[in-house]
């Protein structure tokens, strides 16, 4: 807590003056254009990774960047908190893109890989069950995704793709994709290298977002409507 309080005081003394106009504008409402779903891991800091300001991202964070699928034939999922965030952000904010971002050395993936049993944490065990499709994909071992990585990191990349599929079980996501007003993106953060990777559907794997890949992504966003790029 000492670090937090000192940091808050430092923000008030040195950073806040340059952000006063921003917060005055944001007090009237928010208009983020991206829903960013990432892990709660303290080493993953979305706004730092993508150099965004307050108001730019609508962020959902949880253990393992998991997205519980919507209940079949219903509007809600087994986890109403995340379902509510999805419905609110896509239904009431100008969101055009959704990013699911996994990361290396993920404790949740290691737990799933070990069987998903966590003594003394029944809620965590139940939550990690949403990673079962990712574990199934890893066992099938017929994908280029995560090739050459440790099993936990490979599972983490496969998990990103599984959560994108879970997102598509939500009526509002399906409707927005069909209307061409939404794009889904799979990202993965290599903590040790401080490098973000993006899933390339045409290559069947994640690739680093370096200068060349970044320019390619920017060009694709400019040239193609969201309906034509369900996953990047």
CSV table of C-alpha atoms in Angstrom, one decimal, residues 45-138:
chain,number,residue,atom,x,y,z
A,45,UNK,CA,-0.7,-4.0,-18.1
A,46,UNK,CA,-2.9,-3.4,-21.1
A,47,UNK,CA,-2.7,0.5,-21.1
A,48,UNK,CA,1.1,0.3,-20.8
A,49,UNK,CA,1.5,-2.2,-23.6
A,50,UNK,CA,-0.6,-0.2,-26.2
A,51,UNK,CA,0.2,3.3,-24.9
A,52,UNK,CA,-3.4,4.3,-24.4
A,53,UNK,CA,-4.9,7.1,-22.3
A,54,UNK,CA,-7.9,6.9,-19.9
A,55,UNK,CA,-11.1,6.4,-21.9
A,56,UNK,CA,-9.5,4.5,-24.7
A,57,UNK,CA,-10.0,0.9,-23.6
A,58,UNK,CA,-13.0,-0.9,-21.9
A,59,UNK,CA,-11.1,-3.5,-20.0
A,60,UNK,CA,-12.2,-6.9,-18.6
A,61,UNK,CA,-9.6,-8.8,-16.6
A,62,UNK,CA,-9.9,-12.2,-14.9
A,63,UNK,CA,-7.8,-15.2,-14.1
A,64,UNK,CA,-6.7,-16.8,-17.4
A,65,UNK,CA,-8.5,-14.2,-19.7
A,66,UNK,CA,-11.4,-16.6,-19.9
A,67,UNK,CA,-14.8,-15.9,-21.5
A,68,UNK,CA,-17.5,-18.2,-20.2
A,69,UNK,CA,-19.7,-19.2,-23.2
A,70,UNK,CA,-23.3,-18.0,-23.2
A,71,UNK,CA,-25.8,-20.6,-22.0
A,72,UNK,CA,-27.4,-22.2,-25.1
A,73,UNK,CA,-30.6,-20.5,-26.1
A,74,UNK,CA,-30.2,-17.8,-23.4
A,75,UNK,CA,-28.8,-14.3,-23.2
A,76,UNK,CA,-26.6,-14.9,-20.2
A,77,UNK,CA,-23.6,-17.0,-19.3
A,78,UNK,CA,-22.7,-18.9,-16.2
A,79,UNK,CA,-20.6,-15.9,-15.2
A,80,UNK,CA,-23.0,-12.9,-15.3
A,81,UNK,CA,-20.3,-10.4,-14.4
A,82,UNK,CA,-18.3,-10.9,-17.6
A,83,UNK,CA,-21.5,-11.5,-19.7
A,84,UNK,CA,-22.8,-8.1,-18.4
A,85,UNK,CA,-19.5,-6.4,-19.4
A,86,UNK,CA,-19.7,-7.9,-22.9
A,87,UNK,CA,-23.3,-6.9,-23.4
A,88,UNK,CA,-22.8,-3.4,-22.0
A,89,UNK,CA,-19.6,-2.6,-23.9
A,90,UNK,CA,-20.9,-3.9,-27.3
A,91,UNK,CA,-24.5,-2.7,-26.8
A,92,UNK,CA,-24.0,0.8,-25.3
A,93,UNK,CA,-20.5,1.9,-26.2
A,94,UNK,CA,-18.9,2.6,-29.6
A,95,UNK,CA,-16.8,-0.6,-29.5
A,96,UNK,CA,-15.6,-1.8,-32.9
A,97,UNK,CA,-12.9,-4.2,-31.8
A,98,UNK,CA,-12.5,-6.9,-29.2
A,99,UNK,CA,-9.1,-8.2,-28.2
A,100,UNK,CA,-8.5,-11.3,-26.1
A,101,UNK,CA,-5.0,-11.2,-24.9
A,102,UNK,CA,-3.2,-14.1,-23.2
A,103,UNK,CA,0.4,-14.2,-21.9
A,104,UNK,CA,3.4,-16.4,-21.2
A,105,UNK,CA,4.0,-18.1,-17.9
A,106,UNK,CA,0.3,-17.9,-17.0
A,107,UNK,CA,-0.5,-19.5,-13.7
A,108,UNK,CA,-4.1,-20.3,-14.8
A,109,UNK,CA,-2.8,-22.2,-17.8
A,110,UNK,CA,-0.3,-24.1,-15.6
A,111,UNK,CA,-3.1,-25.1,-13.3
A,112,UNK,CA,-5.3,-26.3,-16.2
A,113,UNK,CA,-2.4,-28.2,-17.6
A,114,UNK,CA,-2.0,-29.9,-14.2
A,115,UNK,CA,-5.6,-31.0,-14.2
A,116,UNK,CA,-7.4,-27.9,-13.0
A,117,UNK,CA,-7.6,-29.0,-9.3
A,118,UNK,CA,-6.8,-26.3,-6.8
A,119,UNK,CA,-7.0,-27.4,-3.2
A,120,UNK,CA,-8.9,-24.9,-1.0
A,121,UNK,CA,-10.1,-22.8,-4.0
A,122,UNK,CA,-13.4,-24.3,-5.2
A,123,UNK,CA,-14.4,-21.1,-7.1
A,124,UNK,CA,-11.1,-21.0,-8.9
A,125,UNK,CA,-11.5,-24.7,-9.9
A,126,UNK,CA,-14.9,-24.0,-11.3
A,127,UNK,CA,-13.6,-21.0,-13.2
A,128,UNK,CA,-10.7,-22.8,-14.7
A,129,UNK,CA,-13.1,-25.4,-16.1
A,130,UNK,CA,-13.8,-22.8,-18.9
A,131,UNK,CA,-10.3,-23.7,-20.2
A,132,UNK,CA,-11.3,-27.3,-21.0
A,133,UNK,CA,-11.7,-26.6,-24.7
A,134,UNK,CA,-8.2,-25.2,-24.8
A,135,UNK,CA,-6.9,-28.3,-23.1
A,136,UNK,CA,-8.7,-30.5,-25.6
A,137,UNK,CA,-7.1,-28.6,-28.5
A,138,UNK,CA,-3.6,-29.0,-26.9
